[in-house]
Amino acid sequence: MSVAVQIVPTPEDLASTAANIFASQIQEYPDSVLGLATGSTPVDTYARLADLYENGLSFEDVTTFNLDEYVGLRQGDPQSYHSFMTTHLFDQVDLDPSRTHMPDGDSEDLDEACEEYERLLQDAGGIDLQLLGIGSNGHIAFNEPGCAEDSLTRVVDLAPETVAANSRFFDSEDDVPGQAITAGIATILSADKILLLAYGENKAEAVCQALAGEITSDCPASFLQKHPDCTFLLDAKAAELLTEQ
Ligand code: GLP
């Protein structure tokens, strides 16, 4: 089993290639269950999907599950991943709101919210195509270094470097929630197909560790080497340490 790698020249190429992969999935299986990600990386992919919607691609029978959500932010909080998805995708296409799912980071019973999320995923038949980004420390979703391979959806503490990286979306680092609900490594690996996107030189080291390093929780994305149908779609800068090998 090995991860497929596709390298495209620029982040713009990355977004259009990723959007086309998702569009093909939806055209072939209009009732697909898609796993979605947040962060800067997929923003342009969602913009390209919105363009494709304007040109006739319908999402009306698609179901979506997002990977993660901060703990303690209301759904409508501008920094919540719920707001992010509403802005960048849900309001841009004809997705049925009752079929879009996000972990409830504002639940009074977070553990129950995690179990409920796993149940909903199973009831939907699992993810057909999962979109992922990667943190510069190798995290996927909010599975930070040290996470367990058999982990399911759960509450996690964010690594200091993740809080620092994500503080660019908040007024200050102190405003970044210290915890999140995240799909686990086992949750992610249960998807039928996985597409990980990365661009820019600050992802090159993590990408190299994930693809060419040993499989270890020190680099959570390295667990993807165990998946039978995973592709890393990279721009030239994110791939630069691979091509040097
Ligand atoms: C965030 C998210 C991840 C995302 C990663 C990279 O913390 N939880 O799902 O892949 O960090 O983010 P970016 O795409 O902004 O570099």
PDB file of C-alpha atoms and ligand atoms in Angstrom:
ATOM      1  CA  MET A   1       0.000   0.000   0.000  1.00  0.00           C
ATOM      2  CA  SER A   2       1.409   3.358  -0.836  1.00  0.00           C
ATOM      3  CA  VAL A   3       0.106   6.861  -1.053  1.00  0.00           C
ATOM      4  CA  ALA A   4      -0.285   8.311  -4.561  1.00  0.00           C
ATOM      5  CA  VAL A   5       1.355  11.688  -5.111  1.00  0.00           C
ATOM      6  CA  GLN A   6       0.264  14.245  -7.676  1.00  0.00           C
ATOM      7  CA  ILE A   7       2.320  17.414  -8.014  1.00  0.00           C
ATOM      8  CA  VAL A   8       0.958  20.496  -9.769  1.00  0.00           C
ATOM      9  CA  PRO A   9       2.849  23.758 -10.325  1.00  0.00           C
ATOM     10  CA  THR A  10       0.854  26.291  -8.293  1.00  0.00           C
ATOM     11  CA  PRO A  11      -1.762  26.600  -5.528  1.00  0.00           C
ATOM     12  CA  GLU A  12      -4.244  27.704  -8.221  1.00  0.00           C
ATOM     13  CA  ASP A  13      -3.670  24.442 -10.103  1.00  0.00           C
ATOM     14  CA  LEU A  14      -4.085  22.593  -6.826  1.00  0.00           C
ATOM     15  CA  ALA A  15      -7.502  24.161  -6.197  1.00  0.00           C
ATOM     16  CA  SER A  16      -8.831  23.475  -9.687  1.00  0.00           C
ATOM     17  CA  THR A  17      -7.502  19.904  -9.694  1.00  0.00           C
ATOM     18  CA  ALA A  18      -9.011  19.183  -6.264  1.00  0.00           C
ATOM     19  CA  ALA A  19     -12.352  20.741  -7.249  1.00  0.00           C
ATOM     20  CA  ASN A  20     -12.440  18.624 -10.402  1.00  0.00           C
ATOM     21  CA  ILE A  21     -11.819  15.456  -8.366  1.00  0.00           C
ATOM     22  CA  PHE A  22     -14.745  16.351  -6.085  1.00  0.00           C
ATOM     23  CA  ALA A  23     -16.929  17.308  -9.053  1.00  0.00           C
ATOM     24  CA  SER A  24     -16.226  13.941 -10.724  1.00  0.00           C
ATOM     25  CA  GLN A  25     -17.167  12.155  -7.511  1.00  0.00           C
ATOM     26  CA  ILE A  26     -20.457  14.071  -7.310  1.00  0.00           C
ATOM     27  CA  GLN A  27     -21.241  13.600 -11.006  1.00  0.00           C
ATOM     28  CA  GLU A  28     -20.685   9.868 -10.769  1.00  0.00           C
ATOM     29  CA  TYR A  29     -22.402   9.474  -7.385  1.00  0.00           C
ATOM     30  CA  PRO A  30     -24.783  12.407  -6.781  1.00  0.00           C
ATOM     31  CA  ASP A  31     -25.608  11.114  -3.279  1.00  0.00           C
ATOM     32  CA  SER A  32     -21.964  11.007  -2.205  1.00  0.00           C
ATOM     33  CA  VAL A  33     -20.941  11.458   1.409  1.00  0.00           C
ATOM     34  CA  LEU A  34     -18.066  13.948   1.460  1.00  0.00           C
ATOM     35  CA  GLY A  35     -15.653  14.632   4.297  1.00  0.00           C
ATOM     36  CA  LEU A  36     -14.694  18.307   4.410  1.00  0.00           C
ATOM     37  CA  ALA A  37     -11.849  20.288   5.932  1.00  0.00           C
ATOM     38  CA  THR A  38     -11.200  23.850   7.050  1.00  0.00           C
ATOM     39  CA  GLY A  39      -8.056  25.979   7.137  1.00  0.00           C
ATOM     40  CA  SER A  40      -6.630  28.193   4.398  1.00  0.00           C
ATOM     41  CA  THR A  41      -5.744  25.282   2.145  1.00  0.00           C
ATOM     42  CA  PRO A  42      -9.217  24.292   0.871  1.00  0.00           C
ATOM     43  CA  VAL A  43     -10.584  27.845   0.504  1.00  0.00           C
ATOM     44  CA  ASP A  44      -9.810  28.120  -3.213  1.00  0.00           C
ATOM     45  CA  THR A  45     -10.985  24.567  -3.825  1.00  0.00           C
ATOM     46  CA  TYR A  46     -14.365  25.546  -2.358  1.00  0.00           C
ATOM     47  CA  ALA A  47     -14.361  28.670  -4.571  1.00  0.00           C
ATOM     48  CA  ARG A  48     -13.773  26.493  -7.641  1.00  0.00           C
ATOM     49  CA  LEU A  49     -16.577  24.155  -6.526  1.00  0.00           C
ATOM     50  CA  ALA A  50     -18.849  27.197  -6.234  1.00  0.00           C
ATOM     51  CA  ASP A  51     -17.876  28.108  -9.824  1.00  0.00           C
ATOM     52  CA  LEU A  52     -18.720  24.572 -10.932  1.00  0.00           C
ATOM     53  CA  TYR A  53     -22.087  24.872  -9.173  1.00  0.00           C
ATOM     54  CA  GLU A  54     -22.751  28.076 -11.158  1.00  0.00           C
ATOM     55  CA  ASN A  55     -22.012  26.000 -14.240  1.00  0.00           C
ATOM     56  CA  GLY A  56     -24.496  23.261 -13.405  1.00  0.00           C
ATOM     57  CA  LEU A  57     -22.923  20.950 -10.789  1.00  0.00           C
ATOM     58  CA  SER A  58     -25.606  20.141  -8.212  1.00  0.00           C
ATOM     59  CA  PHE A  59     -24.896  19.273  -4.579  1.00  0.00           C
ATOM     60  CA  GLU A  60     -28.532  18.720  -3.683  1.00  0.00           C
ATOM     61  CA  ASP A  61     -28.197  15.009  -2.861  1.00  0.00           C
ATOM     62  CA  VAL A  62     -24.725  15.280  -1.307  1.00  0.00           C
ATOM     63  CA  THR A  63     -24.132  14.714   2.417  1.00  0.00           C
ATOM     64  CA  THR A  64     -21.162  16.333   4.163  1.00  0.00           C
ATOM     65  CA  PHE A  65     -19.307  15.790   7.426  1.00  0.00           C
ATOM     66  CA  ASN A  66     -16.643  18.205   8.596  1.00  0.00           C
ATOM     67  CA  LEU A  67     -13.568  16.998  10.410  1.00  0.00           C
ATOM     68  CA  ASP A  68     -13.463  19.296  13.378  1.00  0.00           C
ATOM     69  CA  GLU A  69     -14.766  22.263  15.342  1.00  0.00           C
ATOM     70  CA  TYR A  70     -13.406  24.391  18.158  1.00  0.00           C
ATOM     71  CA  VAL A  71     -14.775  23.786  21.644  1.00  0.00           C
ATOM     72  CA  GLY A  72     -16.645  26.663  23.215  1.00  0.00           C
ATOM     73  CA  LEU A  73     -17.464  28.761  20.175  1.00  0.00           C
ATOM     74  CA  ARG A  74     -21.119  29.232  19.274  1.00  0.00           C
ATOM     75  CA  GLN A  75     -22.050  28.009  15.786  1.00  0.00           C
ATOM     76  CA  GLY A  76     -22.553  31.593  14.646  1.00  0.00           C
ATOM     77  CA  ASP A  77     -19.254  32.820  16.060  1.00  0.00           C
ATOM     78  CA  PRO A  78     -17.339  34.261  13.092  1.00  0.00           C
ATOM     79  CA  GLN A  79     -14.272  32.169  14.030  1.00  0.00           C
ATOM     80  CA  SER A  80     -16.152  28.879  14.269  1.00  0.00           C
ATOM     81  CA  TYR A  81     -15.543  26.300  11.594  1.00  0.00           C
ATOM     82  CA  HIS A  82     -19.306  26.275  11.147  1.00  0.00           C
ATOM     83  CA  SER A  83     -19.151  29.931  10.045  1.00  0.00           C
ATOM     84  CA  PHE A  84     -16.135  29.163   7.860  1.00  0.00           C
ATOM     85  CA  MET A  85     -18.002  26.420   6.006  1.00  0.00           C
ATOM     86  CA  THR A  86     -21.146  28.523   5.692  1.00  0.00           C
ATOM     87  CA  THR A  87     -19.154  31.357   4.120  1.00  0.00           C
ATOM     88  CA  HIS A  88     -16.906  29.345   1.836  1.00  0.00           C
ATOM     89  CA  LEU A  89     -19.187  26.526   0.699  1.00  0.00           C
ATOM     90  CA  PHE A  90     -22.582  25.948   2.284  1.00  0.00           C
ATOM     91  CA  ASP A  91     -23.983  29.347   1.227  1.00  0.00           C
ATOM     92  CA  GLN A  92     -22.360  29.118  -2.209  1.00  0.00           C
ATOM     93  CA  VAL A  93     -23.939  25.885  -3.486  1.00  0.00           C
ATOM     94  CA  ASP A  94     -27.254  24.017  -3.241  1.00  0.00           C
ATOM     95  CA  LEU A  95     -26.272  21.732  -0.348  1.00  0.00           C
ATOM     96  CA  ASP A  96     -29.260  20.740   1.792  1.00  0.00           C
ATOM     97  CA  PRO A  97     -28.509  22.186   5.281  1.00  0.00           C
ATOM     98  CA  SER A  98     -30.012  19.084   6.895  1.00  0.00           C
ATOM     99  CA  ARG A  99     -27.286  17.014   5.214  1.00  0.00           C
ATOM    100  CA  THR A 100     -24.320  19.140   6.322  1.00  0.00           C
ATOM    101  CA  HIS A 101     -22.785  17.979   9.586  1.00  0.00           C
ATOM    102  CA  MET A 102     -20.283  19.641  11.892  1.00  0.00           C
ATOM    103  CA  PRO A 103     -19.164  18.432  15.340  1.00  0.00           C
ATOM    104  CA  ASP A 104     -20.987  20.406  18.052  1.00  0.00           C
ATOM    105  CA  GLY A 105     -18.174  22.107  19.932  1.00  0.00           C
ATOM    106  CA  ASP A 106     -20.697  24.116  21.925  1.00  0.00           C
ATOM    107  CA  SER A 107     -22.491  21.075  23.350  1.00  0.00           C
ATOM    108  CA  GLU A 108     -23.047  20.838  27.106  1.00  0.00           C
ATOM    109  CA  ASP A 109     -22.055  17.180  26.843  1.00  0.00           C
ATOM    110  CA  LEU A 110     -19.042  17.094  24.557  1.00  0.00           C
ATOM    111  CA  ASP A 111     -18.392  13.364  24.927  1.00  0.00           C
ATOM    112  CA  GLU A 112     -21.966  12.588  23.943  1.00  0.00           C
ATOM    113  CA  ALA A 113     -21.638  15.012  20.991  1.00  0.00           C
ATOM    114  CA  CYS A 114     -18.570  13.032  19.820  1.00  0.00           C
ATOM    115  CA  GLU A 115     -20.351   9.689  20.099  1.00  0.00           C
ATOM    116  CA  GLU A 116     -23.368  11.112  18.294  1.00  0.00           C
ATOM    117  CA  TYR A 117     -21.109  12.326  15.476  1.00  0.00           C
ATOM    118  CA  GLU A 118     -19.629   8.863  14.978  1.00  0.00           C
ATOM    119  CA  ARG A 119     -23.174   7.405  14.974  1.00  0.00           C
ATOM    120  CA  LEU A 120     -24.332   9.901  12.348  1.00  0.00           C
ATOM    121  CA  LEU A 121     -21.316   9.057  10.191  1.00  0.00           C
ATOM    122  CA  GLN A 122     -22.047   5.358  10.411  1.00  0.00           C
ATOM    123  CA  ASP A 123     -25.744   5.887   9.691  1.00  0.00           C
ATOM    124  CA  ALA A 124     -24.750   7.808   6.537  1.00  0.00           C
ATOM    125  CA  GLY A 125     -22.687   4.797   5.419  1.00  0.00           C
ATOM    126  CA  GLY A 126     -19.277   6.398   5.998  1.00  0.00           C
ATOM    127  CA  ILE A 127     -17.302   8.888   3.941  1.00  0.00           C
ATOM    128  CA  ASP A 128     -16.871   8.260   0.208  1.00  0.00           C
ATOM    129  CA  LEU A 129     -14.253  10.965  -0.366  1.00  0.00           C
ATOM    130  CA  GLN A 130     -12.410  12.759   2.432  1.00  0.00           C
ATOM    131  CA  LEU A 131     -10.641  16.083   1.914  1.00  0.00           C
ATOM    132  CA  LEU A 132      -7.707  16.801   4.236  1.00  0.00           C
ATOM    133  CA  GLY A 133      -5.177  19.525   4.853  1.00  0.00           C
ATOM    134  CA  ILE A 134      -2.043  19.044   6.931  1.00  0.00           C
ATOM    135  CA  GLY A 135      -0.587  21.104   9.743  1.00  0.00           C
ATOM    136  CA  SER A 136       3.071  22.057   9.605  1.00  0.00           C
ATOM    137  CA  ASN A 137       3.563  19.698  12.581  1.00  0.00           C
ATOM    138  CA  GLY A 138       1.983  16.860  10.579  1.00  0.00           C
ATOM    139  CA  HIS A 139      -1.453  17.032  12.178  1.00  0.00           C
ATOM    140  CA  ILE A 140      -4.564  16.021  10.262  1.00  0.00           C
ATOM    141  CA  ALA A 141      -7.874  17.498  11.386  1.00  0.00           C
ATOM    142  CA  PHE A 142      -6.898  18.258  15.009  1.00  0.00           C
ATOM    143  CA  ASN A 143      -5.083  14.970  15.575  1.00  0.00           C
ATOM    144  CA  GLU A 144      -1.891  16.326  17.024  1.00  0.00           C
ATOM    145  CA  PRO A 145       1.463  14.499  17.388  1.00  0.00           C
ATOM    146  CA  GLY A 146       1.082  11.715  19.941  1.00  0.00           C
ATOM    147  CA  CYS A 147      -2.485  10.833  18.921  1.00  0.00           C
ATOM    148  CA  ALA A 148      -3.582   7.211  18.801  1.00  0.00           C
ATOM    149  CA  GLU A 149      -4.018   5.359  15.539  1.00  0.00           C
ATOM    150  CA  ASP A 150      -7.307   3.870  16.770  1.00  0.00           C
ATOM    151  CA  SER A 151      -8.719   7.229  17.885  1.00  0.00           C
ATOM    152  CA  LEU A 152     -12.319   8.169  17.046  1.00  0.00           C
ATOM    153  CA  THR A 153     -14.113  11.508  17.266  1.00  0.00           C
ATOM    154  CA  ARG A 154     -13.168  13.069  20.585  1.00  0.00           C
ATOM    155  CA  VAL A 155     -12.197  16.224  22.453  1.00  0.00           C
ATOM    156  CA  VAL A 156      -8.511  17.115  22.135  1.00  0.00           C
ATOM    157  CA  ASP A 157      -6.128  19.799  23.361  1.00  0.00           C
ATOM    158  CA  LEU A 158      -4.516  21.813  20.591  1.00  0.00           C
ATOM    159  CA  ALA A 159      -0.727  21.762  20.362  1.00  0.00           C
ATOM    160  CA  PRO A 160       0.915  25.129  21.130  1.00  0.00           C
ATOM    161  CA  GLU A 161       2.186  25.368  17.539  1.00  0.00           C
ATOM    162  CA  THR A 162      -1.370  24.840  16.244  1.00  0.00           C
ATOM    163  CA  VAL A 163      -2.725  27.562  18.529  1.00  0.00           C
ATOM    164  CA  ALA A 164       0.039  29.851  17.241  1.00  0.00           C
ATOM    165  CA  ALA A 165      -0.619  28.947  13.587  1.00  0.00           C
ATOM    166  CA  ASN A 166      -4.381  29.401  13.885  1.00  0.00           C
ATOM    167  CA  SER A 167      -4.114  32.672  15.832  1.00  0.00           C
ATOM    168  CA  ARG A 168      -3.980  34.472  12.468  1.00  0.00           C
ATOM    169  CA  PHE A 169      -7.761  34.003  12.281  1.00  0.00           C
ATOM    170  CA  PHE A 170      -8.317  35.505  15.774  1.00  0.00           C
ATOM    171  CA  ASP A 171      -7.631  38.887  17.392  1.00  0.00           C
ATOM    172  CA  SER A 172      -4.875  37.353  19.498  1.00  0.00           C
ATOM    173  CA  GLU A 173      -3.372  33.997  20.435  1.00  0.00           C
ATOM    174  CA  ASP A 174      -5.245  34.172  23.747  1.00  0.00           C
ATOM    175  CA  ASP A 175      -8.546  34.103  21.849  1.00  0.00           C
ATOM    176  CA  VAL A 176      -7.809  30.761  20.149  1.00  0.00           C
ATOM    177  CA  PRO A 177      -9.748  27.974  21.912  1.00  0.00           C
ATOM    178  CA  GLY A 178      -7.422  25.476  23.546  1.00  0.00           C
ATOM    179  CA  GLN A 179      -9.591  22.510  22.647  1.00  0.00           C
ATOM    180  CA  ALA A 180     -11.506  21.118  19.713  1.00  0.00           C
ATOM    181  CA  ILE A 181     -13.646  18.175  18.732  1.00  0.00           C
ATOM    182  CA  THR A 182     -11.905  16.248  15.991  1.00  0.00           C
ATOM    183  CA  ALA A 183     -12.575  13.170  13.924  1.00  0.00           C
ATOM    184  CA  GLY A 184      -9.995  10.587  14.983  1.00  0.00           C
ATOM    185  CA  ILE A 185      -7.289   8.886  12.971  1.00  0.00           C
ATOM    186  CA  ALA A 186      -9.423   5.738  12.743  1.00  0.00           C
ATOM    187  CA  THR A 187     -12.419   7.851  11.704  1.00  0.00           C
ATOM    188  CA  ILE A 188     -10.385   9.415   8.898  1.00  0.00           C
ATOM    189  CA  LEU A 189      -8.852   6.121   7.782  1.00  0.00           C
ATOM    190  CA  SER A 190     -12.344   4.604   7.460  1.00  0.00           C
ATOM    191  CA  ALA A 191     -13.095   6.860   4.447  1.00  0.00           C
ATOM    192  CA  ASP A 192     -13.172   5.030   1.100  1.00  0.00           C
ATOM    193  CA  LYS A 193     -10.901   7.607  -0.571  1.00  0.00           C
ATOM    194  CA  ILE A 194      -8.745  10.379   0.845  1.00  0.00           C
ATOM    195  CA  LEU A 195      -7.386  13.472  -0.882  1.00  0.00           C
ATOM    196  CA  LEU A 196      -4.842  15.499   1.106  1.00  0.00           C
ATOM    197  CA  LEU A 197      -3.978  18.974  -0.171  1.00  0.00           C
ATOM    198  CA  ALA A 198      -0.857  20.938   0.698  1.00  0.00           C
ATOM    199  CA  TYR A 199       0.809  23.953  -0.808  1.00  0.00           C
ATOM    200  CA  GLY A 200       3.717  26.155   0.174  1.00  0.00           C
ATOM    201  CA  GLU A 201       7.162  25.520   1.551  1.00  0.00           C
ATOM    202  CA  ASN A 202       6.028  25.588   5.184  1.00  0.00           C
ATOM    203  CA  LYS A 203       4.257  22.267   4.544  1.00  0.00           C
ATOM    204  CA  ALA A 204       7.203  20.599   2.761  1.00  0.00           C
ATOM    205  CA  GLU A 205       8.747  19.040   5.885  1.00  0.00           C
ATOM    206  CA  ALA A 206       5.443  17.627   7.165  1.00  0.00           C
ATOM    207  CA  VAL A 207       4.593  16.280   3.705  1.00  0.00           C
ATOM    208  CA  CYS A 208       7.983  14.595   3.456  1.00  0.00           C
ATOM    209  CA  GLN A 209       7.653  13.059   6.937  1.00  0.00           C
ATOM    210  CA  ALA A 210       4.126  11.870   6.183  1.00  0.00           C
ATOM    211  CA  LEU A 211       5.023  10.219   2.886  1.00  0.00           C
ATOM    212  CA  ALA A 212       8.612   9.115   3.241  1.00  0.00           C
ATOM    213  CA  GLY A 213       9.087   8.842   6.998  1.00  0.00           C
ATOM    214  CA  GLU A 214       8.162   5.954   9.266  1.00  0.00           C
ATOM    215  CA  ILE A 215       4.550   5.538  10.328  1.00  0.00           C
ATOM    216  CA  THR A 216       4.462   7.168  13.724  1.00  0.00           C
ATOM    217  CA  SER A 217       2.145   9.263  15.855  1.00  0.00           C
ATOM    218  CA  ASP A 218       4.935  11.881  15.896  1.00  0.00           C
ATOM    219  CA  CYS A 219       3.603  12.722  12.431  1.00  0.00           C
ATOM    220  CA  PRO A 220      -0.123  11.882  12.467  1.00  0.00           C
ATOM    221  CA  ALA A 221      -0.410  12.232   8.674  1.00  0.00           C
ATOM    222  CA  SER A 222       2.011   9.297   8.319  1.00  0.00           C
ATOM    223  CA  PHE A 223      -0.875   6.998   9.338  1.00  0.00           C
ATOM    224  CA  LEU A 224      -2.283   7.751   5.875  1.00  0.00           C
ATOM    225  CA  GLN A 225       0.375   5.395   4.478  1.00  0.00           C
ATOM    226  CA  LYS A 226      -1.892   2.612   5.768  1.00  0.00           C
ATOM    227  CA  HIS A 227      -4.854   3.732   3.656  1.00  0.00           C
ATOM    228  CA  PRO A 228      -5.545   1.812   0.427  1.00  0.00           C
ATOM    229  CA  ASP A 229      -6.709   4.809  -1.624  1.00  0.00           C
ATOM    230  CA  CYS A 230      -5.042   8.017  -0.491  1.00  0.00           C
ATOM    231  CA  THR A 231      -3.628  10.740  -2.743  1.00  0.00           C
ATOM    232  CA  PHE A 232      -1.463  13.692  -1.734  1.00  0.00           C
ATOM    233  CA  LEU A 233      -2.087  16.578  -4.151  1.00  0.00           C
ATOM    234  CA  LEU A 234       0.779  19.036  -3.748  1.00  0.00           C
ATOM    235  CA  ASP A 235       2.063  22.180  -5.314  1.00  0.00           C
ATOM    236  CA  ALA A 236       5.729  22.315  -6.306  1.00  0.00           C
ATOM    237  CA  LYS A 237       6.799  24.043  -3.075  1.00  0.00           C
ATOM    238  CA  ALA A 238       5.089  21.577  -0.743  1.00  0.00           C
ATOM    239  CA  ALA A 239       6.702  18.766  -2.745  1.00  0.00           C
ATOM    240  CA  GLU A 240      10.197  20.240  -2.860  1.00  0.00           C
ATOM    241  CA  LEU A 241      11.749  17.934  -0.242  1.00  0.00           C
ATOM    242  CA  LEU A 242      10.259  14.899  -1.995  1.00  0.00           C
ATOM    243  CA  THR A 243      11.670  15.797  -5.364  1.00  0.00           C
ATOM    244  CA  GLU A 244      15.089  16.417  -3.787  1.00  0.00           C
ATOM    245  CA  GLN A 245      15.219  12.815  -2.527  1.00  0.00           C
TER     246      GLN A 245
HETATM  247  C1  GLP B   1      -6.111  23.396  11.087  1.00  0.00           C
HETATM  248  C2  GLP B   1      -7.225  22.351  10.817  1.00  0.00           C
HETATM  249  C3  GLP B   1      -6.775  21.289   9.871  1.00  0.00           C
HETATM  250  C4  GLP B   1      -5.998  21.934   8.746  1.00  0.00           C
HETATM  251  C5  GLP B   1      -4.711  22.480   9.265  1.00  0.00           C
HETATM  252  C6  GLP B   1      -3.909  23.256   8.242  1.00  0.00           C
HETATM  253  O1  GLP B   1      -5.769  23.534  12.413  1.00  0.00           O
HETATM  254  N1  GLP B   1      -7.796  21.759  11.979  1.00  0.00           N
HETATM  255  O2  GLP B   1      -7.889  20.546   9.402  1.00  0.00           O
HETATM  256  O3  GLP B   1      -5.701  20.972   7.754  1.00  0.00           O
HETATM  257  O4  GLP B   1      -4.872  23.198  10.466  1.00  0.00           O
HETATM  258  O5  GLP B   1      -4.443  24.515   8.044  1.00  0.00           O
HETATM  259  P1  GLP B   1      -4.073  25.468   6.837  1.00  0.00           P
HETATM  260  O6  GLP B   1      -4.736  24.879   5.637  1.00  0.00           O
HETATM  261  O7  GLP B   1      -4.661  26.801   7.207  1.00  0.00           O
HETATM  262  O8  GLP B   1      -2.606  25.479   6.730  1.00  0.00           O
END
